[in-house]
Tab-separated table of C-alpha atoms and ligand atoms in Angstrom:
chain	number	residue	atom	x	y	z
A	1	MET	CA	0.157	0.056	-0.061
A	2	ILE	CA	1.266	3.207	-0.944
A	3	CYS	CA	-0.205	6.618	0.127
A	4	LEU	CA	0.123	9.815	-1.318
A	5	GLY	CA	-0.337	12.949	0.869
A	6	ILE	CA	-1.115	16.588	0.187
A	7	GLU	CA	-0.041	19.607	2.337
A	8	GLY	CA	-1.022	23.048	1.797
A	9	THR	CA	-2.186	24.208	5.090
A	10	ALA	CA	-0.417	27.567	4.214
A	11	HIS	CA	2.517	28.710	1.948
A	12	THR	CA	3.743	25.177	0.905
A	13	LEU	CA	1.962	23.083	-1.292
A	14	GLY	CA	3.831	19.885	-0.896
A	15	ILE	CA	2.880	15.785	-2.271
A	16	GLY	CA	4.719	12.873	-1.155
A	17	ILE	CA	3.881	9.441	-1.227
A	18	VAL	CA	5.385	7.048	0.992
A	19	SER	CA	5.122	3.178	1.739
A	20	GLU	CA	3.635	1.323	4.371
A	21	ASP	CA	7.089	0.511	5.485
A	22	GLY	CA	7.636	4.592	6.196
A	23	THR	CA	10.085	4.719	2.900
A	24	VAL	CA	9.430	8.088	1.561
A	25	LEU	CA	8.916	7.304	-2.454
A	26	ALA	CA	8.661	11.359	-2.929
A	27	ASN	CA	8.660	14.744	-1.474
A	28	VAL	CA	7.979	17.114	-3.722
A	29	ARG	CA	7.011	21.285	-2.913
A	30	GLU	CA	5.854	24.752	-4.131
A	31	VAL	CA	6.403	27.349	-2.019
A	32	PHE	CA	4.247	30.912	-2.017
A	33	VAL	CA	6.647	34.066	-1.427
A	34	PRO	CA	4.610	36.967	-1.301
A	35	GLU	CA	6.597	40.084	-3.515
A	36	THR	CA	5.775	42.230	-0.314
A	37	GLY	CA	4.542	42.077	3.276
A	38	GLY	CA	3.313	38.363	4.546
A	39	ILE	CA	1.353	35.414	3.382
A	40	HIS	CA	-1.956	36.764	1.861
A	41	PRO	CA	-4.444	33.509	2.032
A	42	ARG	CA	-6.545	33.832	-0.516
A	43	GLU	CA	-3.023	34.521	-2.867
A	44	ALA	CA	-1.328	31.611	-1.439
A	45	ALA	CA	-4.528	29.336	-2.332
A	46	GLU	CA	-4.307	30.562	-5.858
A	47	PHE	CA	-0.753	29.561	-6.151
A	48	HIS	CA	-1.432	26.207	-4.637
A	49	ALA	CA	-4.179	25.557	-6.958
A	50	LYS	CA	-2.288	26.853	-10.108
A	51	LYS	CA	0.765	24.404	-8.930
A	52	ILE	CA	-0.856	21.173	-8.007
A	53	SER	CA	-1.119	19.219	-11.509
A	54	ASN	CA	2.845	19.847	-12.358
A	55	LEU	CA	4.159	18.839	-8.546
A	56	LEU	CA	1.744	15.941	-8.714
A	57	ALA	CA	3.434	14.535	-12.102
A	58	ARG	CA	7.060	15.279	-10.254
A	59	ALA	CA	6.100	13.982	-7.375
A	60	LEU	CA	4.741	10.370	-9.404
A	61	LYS	CA	7.977	10.808	-11.481
A	62	GLN	CA	10.215	11.093	-8.382
A	63	SER	CA	8.461	7.890	-7.008
A	64	GLY	CA	8.450	6.231	-10.096
A	65	GLN	CA	4.897	4.452	-9.095
A	66	ASP	CA	2.047	4.887	-10.793
A	67	LEU	CA	-1.066	6.895	-10.295
A	68	LYS	CA	-3.260	3.743	-10.006
A	69	ASN	CA	-0.646	1.958	-7.470
A	70	VAL	CA	-1.904	4.623	-5.001
A	71	GLY	CA	-3.947	3.136	-2.410
A	72	LEU	CA	-4.699	6.078	-0.164
A	73	ILE	CA	-5.442	10.046	-0.798
A	74	ALA	CA	-4.433	11.954	2.931
A	75	PHE	CA	-4.601	15.563	2.908
A	76	SER	CA	-3.811	17.843	5.833
A	77	GLN	CA	-7.454	18.938	7.023
A	78	GLY	CA	-6.227	21.677	9.720
A	79	PRO	CA	-4.791	23.437	11.443
A	80	GLY	CA	-4.230	26.355	8.665
A	81	LEU	CA	-5.326	28.835	6.476
A	82	PRO	CA	-8.487	28.351	5.471
A	83	PRO	CA	-8.541	29.453	1.819
A	84	CYS	CA	-5.386	27.058	1.531
A	85	LEU	CA	-7.113	24.173	3.423
A	86	ARG	CA	-10.099	24.567	1.226
A	87	GLY	CA	-8.034	24.350	-1.398
A	88	THR	CA	-6.001	21.199	-0.424
A	89	ALA	CA	-9.328	19.345	0.397
A	90	VAL	CA	-11.146	20.205	-2.628
A	91	LEU	CA	-7.998	18.902	-4.380
A	92	ALA	CA	-7.981	15.696	-2.323
A	93	ARG	CA	-11.690	15.042	-2.420
A	94	SER	CA	-11.578	14.873	-6.223
A	95	LEU	CA	-8.406	12.792	-6.607
A	96	ALA	CA	-10.291	10.366	-3.847
A	97	LEU	CA	-13.580	10.301	-6.150
A	98	ASP	CA	-11.588	9.999	-9.087
A	99	LEU	CA	-9.621	7.153	-8.094
A	100	ARG	CA	-11.724	5.938	-5.981
A	101	LEU	CA	-9.848	5.534	-2.961
A	102	PRO	CA	-10.067	5.994	0.854
A	103	LEU	CA	-9.466	9.759	1.844
A	104	ILE	CA	-7.565	9.938	5.161
A	105	GLY	CA	-7.978	14.071	6.778
A	106	VAL	CA	-4.816	14.262	8.952
A	107	ASN	CA	-4.100	16.812	11.449
A	108	HIS	CA	-1.070	18.771	10.187
A	109	CYS	CA	0.767	19.364	13.844
A	110	LEU	CA	0.404	15.637	14.623
A	111	ALA	CA	1.624	14.790	10.865
A	112	HIS	CA	4.874	16.935	11.984
A	113	VAL	CA	5.454	15.352	15.102
A	114	GLU	CA	5.126	11.527	12.919
A	115	ILE	CA	7.580	12.084	10.903
A	116	GLY	CA	9.676	13.211	13.229
A	117	ARG	CA	9.468	9.902	15.149
A	118	LEU	CA	9.340	7.972	11.860
A	119	VAL	CA	13.058	9.352	10.580
A	120	SER	CA	14.470	9.868	13.991
A	121	GLY	CA	14.312	7.113	15.762
A	122	ALA	CA	12.345	8.369	18.959
A	123	LYS	CA	9.934	5.936	20.589
A	124	ASP	CA	8.281	8.312	23.172
A	125	PRO	CA	9.552	12.081	23.357
A	126	ILE	CA	9.286	15.322	24.550
A	127	THR	CA	8.438	17.007	20.955
A	128	LEU	CA	8.984	20.748	20.340
A	129	TYR	CA	7.401	21.971	17.185
A	130	VAL	CA	8.160	25.412	16.690
A	131	SER	CA	7.142	26.700	12.750
A	132	GLY	CA	5.370	29.508	11.000
A	133	GLY	CA	1.975	28.341	12.956
A	134	ASN	CA	2.710	26.973	15.771
A	135	THR	CA	5.232	26.777	19.199
A	136	LEU	CA	4.248	23.743	21.321
A	137	VAL	CA	5.600	21.475	23.603
A	138	ALA	CA	3.972	17.913	23.244
A	139	GLY	CA	4.180	14.273	24.848
A	140	HIS	CA	1.621	11.508	24.334
A	141	ALA	CA	0.181	10.101	27.801
A	142	GLU	CA	-2.814	7.490	26.785
A	143	GLY	CA	-3.772	7.862	22.975
A	144	ARG	CA	-3.071	11.729	22.758
A	145	TYR	CA	-0.671	14.066	22.280
A	146	ARG	CA	-0.879	16.190	25.818
A	147	ILE	CA	0.279	20.039	24.765
A	148	PHE	CA	2.170	20.874	28.103
A	149	GLY	CA	2.687	24.407	26.880
A	150	GLU	CA	2.464	26.848	23.920
A	151	THR	CA	2.346	30.413	22.935
A	152	LEU	CA	-0.177	32.434	24.488
A	153	ASP	CA	0.019	34.974	21.549
A	154	ILE	CA	2.494	34.687	18.597
A	155	PRO	CA	3.949	31.463	17.395
A	156	ILE	CA	7.993	31.499	17.413
A	157	GLY	CA	8.521	31.419	13.573
A	158	ASN	CA	5.909	34.345	12.485
A	159	MET	CA	7.666	36.449	15.228
A	160	LEU	CA	11.050	35.977	13.434
A	161	ASP	CA	9.234	36.373	10.405
A	162	VAL	CA	7.563	39.786	11.480
A	163	PHE	CA	10.913	41.166	13.465
A	164	ALA	CA	12.843	40.168	9.606
A	165	ARG	CA	9.995	42.312	7.417
A	166	LYS	CA	10.056	45.020	9.873
A	167	VAL	CA	14.069	45.463	9.749
A	168	GLY	CA	13.711	45.011	5.572
A	169	PHE	CA	14.328	41.370	4.548
A	170	GLY	CA	11.762	39.203	2.899
A	171	HIS	CA	9.992	36.545	3.864
A	172	PRO	CA	10.973	33.693	5.402
A	173	GLY	CA	13.135	35.374	8.327
A	174	GLY	CA	14.304	32.333	10.332
A	175	PRO	CA	17.377	32.147	7.918
A	176	LYS	CA	18.023	35.458	7.980
A	177	ILE	CA	18.178	36.117	11.328
A	178	GLU	CA	20.161	32.979	12.229
A	179	LYS	CA	23.195	34.087	9.943
A	180	LEU	CA	23.434	37.755	11.148
A	181	ALA	CA	22.812	35.953	14.555
A	182	ALA	CA	25.968	33.905	14.336
A	183	LYS	CA	28.319	37.260	13.829
A	184	SER	CA	27.699	38.641	16.859
A	185	SER	CA	27.919	38.044	20.873
A	186	THR	CA	26.497	41.534	21.896
A	187	TYR	CA	23.774	40.819	23.898
A	188	LEU	CA	20.852	43.383	24.103
A	189	HIS	CA	18.643	43.022	26.943
A	190	LEU	CA	14.845	41.987	25.554
A	191	PRO	CA	12.027	40.810	27.639
A	192	TYR	CA	12.088	37.075	28.634
A	193	VAL	CA	8.227	36.198	28.787
A	194	VAL	CA	7.204	32.654	30.288
A	195	LYS	CA	4.322	32.135	32.031
A	196	GLY	CA	3.621	28.924	34.159
A	197	MET	CA	4.370	26.967	31.161
A	198	ASP	CA	3.259	29.115	28.089
A	199	LEU	CA	5.152	31.589	26.676
A	200	SER	CA	4.656	34.979	24.941
A	201	TYR	CA	6.093	36.612	22.128
A	202	SER	CA	4.511	40.014	21.153
A	203	GLY	CA	5.737	42.102	23.506
A	204	LEU	CA	9.384	40.477	22.681
A	205	LEU	CA	8.463	41.213	18.954
A	206	THR	CA	7.607	44.647	19.763
A	207	ALA	CA	11.017	45.608	21.509
A	208	ALA	CA	13.140	43.803	19.307
A	209	VAL	CA	11.570	46.094	16.321
A	210	ASN	CA	11.803	49.210	18.548
A	211	LYS	CA	15.339	48.271	19.914
A	212	PHE	CA	16.444	48.373	16.077
A	213	ASN	CA	18.596	51.424	14.849
A	214	GLY	CA	19.935	50.901	11.503
A	215	GLU	CA	23.183	49.361	13.088
A	216	ASN	CA	22.700	46.993	15.024
A	217	LEU	CA	21.201	44.314	13.417
A	218	GLU	CA	23.685	41.475	14.406
A	219	SER	CA	23.625	41.932	17.819
A	220	LEU	CA	19.352	42.255	17.883
A	221	CYS	CA	19.102	39.094	15.664
A	222	PHE	CA	21.713	37.174	18.275
A	223	SER	CA	20.033	38.540	21.327
A	224	LEU	CA	16.238	37.511	19.992
A	225	GLN	CA	17.557	34.341	19.736
A	226	GLU	CA	19.004	34.001	22.800
A	227	VAL	CA	16.097	35.216	24.297
A	228	ALA	CA	13.476	33.581	21.995
A	229	PHE	CA	14.882	30.242	22.289
A	230	SER	CA	15.623	30.096	26.042
A	231	MET	CA	12.256	30.464	26.509
A	232	LEU	CA	11.704	27.585	24.608
A	233	ALA	CA	14.525	25.497	26.554
A	234	GLU	CA	13.039	26.477	29.649
A	235	VAL	CA	9.613	25.239	28.730
A	236	THR	CA	10.838	21.644	27.683
A	237	GLU	CA	13.292	21.059	29.898
A	238	ARG	CA	10.308	21.339	32.385
A	239	ALA	CA	8.082	19.013	30.523
A	240	LEU	CA	10.887	16.626	30.359
A	241	ALA	CA	11.771	16.752	34.175
A	242	HIS	CA	8.070	16.220	34.832
A	243	THR	CA	7.423	13.506	32.414
A	244	GLU	CA	10.424	11.852	32.892
A	245	LYS	CA	10.731	10.397	29.329
A	246	LYS	CA	13.963	9.414	27.367
A	247	SER	CA	14.356	11.754	24.394
A	248	ILE	CA	13.483	15.192	23.057
A	249	LEU	CA	12.503	15.741	19.522
A	250	LEU	CA	12.504	19.240	17.665
A	251	THR	CA	10.249	19.498	14.630
A	252	GLY	CA	8.571	22.139	12.542
A	253	GLY	CA	10.252	24.872	9.975
A	254	VAL	CA	12.169	26.354	12.631
A	255	ALA	CA	13.967	22.983	13.671
A	256	ALA	CA	16.379	23.766	11.154
A	257	ASN	CA	17.938	26.653	13.573
A	258	HIS	CA	21.414	25.164	14.803
A	259	ARG	CA	21.413	27.052	17.863
A	260	LEU	CA	18.236	26.376	18.932
A	261	GLN	CA	19.404	22.790	18.405
A	262	GLU	CA	22.474	23.167	20.337
A	263	MET	CA	20.234	24.715	22.977
A	264	LEU	CA	18.323	21.723	23.405
A	265	GLU	CA	20.860	19.283	23.123
A	266	SER	CA	22.562	20.302	26.122
A	267	ILE	CA	19.161	20.080	27.911
A	268	ALA	CA	19.379	16.632	26.511
A	269	ASN	CA	22.449	15.643	27.799
A	270	ASP	CA	22.330	17.592	31.455
A	271	HIS	CA	19.495	14.931	31.713
A	272	GLY	CA	20.954	11.953	30.180
A	273	VAL	CA	18.032	11.448	27.892
A	274	SER	CA	18.924	11.530	23.577
A	275	PHE	CA	18.042	14.675	21.538
A	276	HIS	CA	16.734	14.406	18.193
A	277	VAL	CA	15.814	16.428	15.218
A	278	VAL	CA	14.175	16.258	12.353
A	279	SER	CA	15.980	16.392	8.980
A	280	ARG	CA	16.052	19.810	6.921
A	281	LYS	CA	13.709	18.268	4.196
A	282	LEU	CA	10.943	17.248	6.769
A	283	ALA	CA	11.497	19.893	9.058
A	284	GLY	CA	8.959	22.387	7.325
A	285	ASP	CA	5.548	21.693	5.962
A	286	ASN	CA	5.465	18.893	3.434
A	287	GLY	CA	3.598	16.133	1.763
A	288	ALA	CA	5.552	13.270	2.921
A	289	MET	CA	4.448	13.568	6.623
A	290	ILE	CA	0.681	13.440	5.596
A	291	ALA	CA	1.260	10.372	3.761
A	292	TRP	CA	2.745	8.464	6.728
A	293	THR	CA	0.487	9.890	9.372
A	294	GLY	CA	-3.004	8.789	6.468
A	295	LEU	CA	-0.762	6.230	6.494
A	296	ARG	CA	-1.080	4.897	9.967
A	297	LEU	CA	-4.380	6.474	10.564
A	298	PHE	CA	-6.037	3.929	7.684
A	299	GLN	CA	-3.610	1.033	9.662
A	300	HIS	CA	-5.686	1.626	12.765
A	301	GLY	CA	-9.100	1.733	10.834
A	302	ILE	CA	-9.865	5.760	10.753
A	303	THR	CA	-10.833	6.795	7.420
A	304	THR	CA	-12.677	10.112	6.280
A	305	PRO	CA	-15.773	10.257	4.454
A	306	ILE	CA	-16.316	12.752	2.035
A	307	GLU	CA	-18.939	14.690	4.449
A	308	HIS	CA	-16.589	14.615	7.480
A	309	SER	CA	-13.563	16.041	5.090
A	310	HIS	CA	-14.636	19.893	5.880
A	311	VAL	CA	-11.697	21.788	7.370
A	312	ASP	CA	-11.147	22.734	10.634
A	313	SER	CA	-8.318	25.917	10.947
A	314	LYS	CA	-8.248	25.581	14.694
A	315	TRP	CA	-7.982	21.931	14.717
A	316	ARG	CA	-5.841	21.261	17.818
A	317	LEU	CA	-3.084	18.543	18.238
A	318	ASP	CA	-4.705	17.464	21.639
A	319	ASP	CA	-8.082	16.441	19.940
A	320	VAL	CA	-6.661	13.857	17.952
A	321	GLU	CA	-6.667	10.489	19.123
A	322	ILE	CA	-3.595	8.419	17.987
A	323	PRO	CA	-4.825	4.663	18.696
A	324	TRP	CA	-1.121	3.691	17.780
A	325	ARG	CA	0.696	4.637	20.535
A	326	ILE	CA	-1.636	3.345	22.905
A	327	ASN	CA	-0.156	-0.403	21.649
A	328	GLU	CA	3.358	1.189	21.127
A	329	GLY	CA	5.906	-0.266	23.352
A	330	GLU	CA	6.835	3.038	25.264
A	331	SER	CA	10.067	2.604	26.578
A	332	GLU	CA	13.126	3.713	24.183
B	401	ATP	P1	3.005	24.985	10.011
B	401	ATP	O1	1.920	25.008	9.568
B	401	ATP	O2	3.256	24.318	10.771
B	401	ATP	O3	3.036	26.087	11.546
B	401	ATP	P2	4.468	26.787	8.908
B	401	ATP	O4	3.685	27.299	7.448
B	401	ATP	O5	5.258	27.916	9.209
B	401	ATP	O6	4.312	25.414	9.424
B	401	ATP	P3	6.983	25.619	8.419
B	401	ATP	O7	7.986	25.393	6.768
B	401	ATP	O8	7.415	24.484	9.147
B	401	ATP	O9	5.799	26.306	7.726
B	401	ATP	O10	7.927	26.781	9.177
B	401	ATP	C1	8.356	27.943	8.513
B	401	ATP	C2	9.034	28.800	9.494
B	401	ATP	O11	10.201	28.292	9.901
B	401	ATP	C3	9.509	29.964	9.734
B	401	ATP	O12	8.473	30.845	10.151
B	401	ATP	C4	10.459	30.652	8.968
B	401	ATP	O13	10.898	31.317	9.244
B	401	ATP	C5	11.318	29.545	10.181
B	401	ATP	N1	12.917	28.922	9.740
B	401	ATP	C6	13.339	28.676	8.486
B	401	ATP	N2	14.270	28.076	8.539
B	401	ATP	C7	14.777	28.709	10.144
B	401	ATP	C8	15.826	29.058	10.837
B	401	ATP	N3	16.919	28.256	10.175
B	401	ATP	N4	16.061	29.611	11.837
B	401	ATP	C9	14.440	29.954	12.571
B	401	ATP	N5	13.385	29.895	11.792
B	401	ATP	C10	13.710	28.985	10.555
B	402	FE2	FE1	3.760	22.984	9.383
């Protein structure tokens, strides 16, 4: 059985083809980059619609498979930008109906966690999932991922992207901030806001933008990363200490950041647990993670009838039942 997964929650349209044993046969994507400003949801959705047929052909070519060998269609059903989600769902439904295949709606956050577990081999990690749209620390308990901490306002990736835009870089900002941050070790004071297990980034964003004077960009990028990532590290460490899990998994687009990886690795070392980070090509939004999670759901008897395939732009990770985690050995 092979599954074709379609990702399209925001800027990225991705198609992945994955086999039942977790082999990624194809993983291709097209990323919408706005000319100015942030992502306009409708423009991103139009971009996806224009790119889909070509991308599908590329995915099939890369996988060496014919469409008739596909046994399952999975799509990202939420959370995300409503116009993008709706567009992806229409494509997935028409493919499933046309090919007479089962359809599976996948929670995008769950897919980031599951692809991370697949490629890292971490069985039962504390997961830090950080991206443009999400910032959360989660761990499994009794068939669900419980969210131990999350952002109270804007997600970390969005904070980095908006800061970058305000100081004159294009989208995405994270990689550019990382490059500049590496050139400085001058710390400028910025607000560090952790409330219990939750984080807040909007005050940090405002303070960093206000501190920008045209000359201090490198030290500002350095300080912004140090503060923002230390907040994540603190909450992750507390979740780890509380649950006594044996590994940390870092996933989502911001997982590509080396400074963040370094901080989490040092926590893992302090606690004598293993540290895993999702590979770069599977860190950002991609279709392979949707296909793989779709397969897992299907293997556990879950499908999404067309009449239940409406999208949910606010679908939370802790609302999803994950039956395979109940039966799996929990110890690492
Ligand atoms: P989601 O829908 O899961 O919230 P997303 O739409 O934001 O995801 P991703 O590709 O998972 O998409 O993440 C993109 C984010 O990752 C952007 O905010 C980008 O700035 C950030 N990012 C990418 N590379 C780096 C890096 N090296 N350092 C910091 N941030 C990074
Ligand atoms: Fe994502």
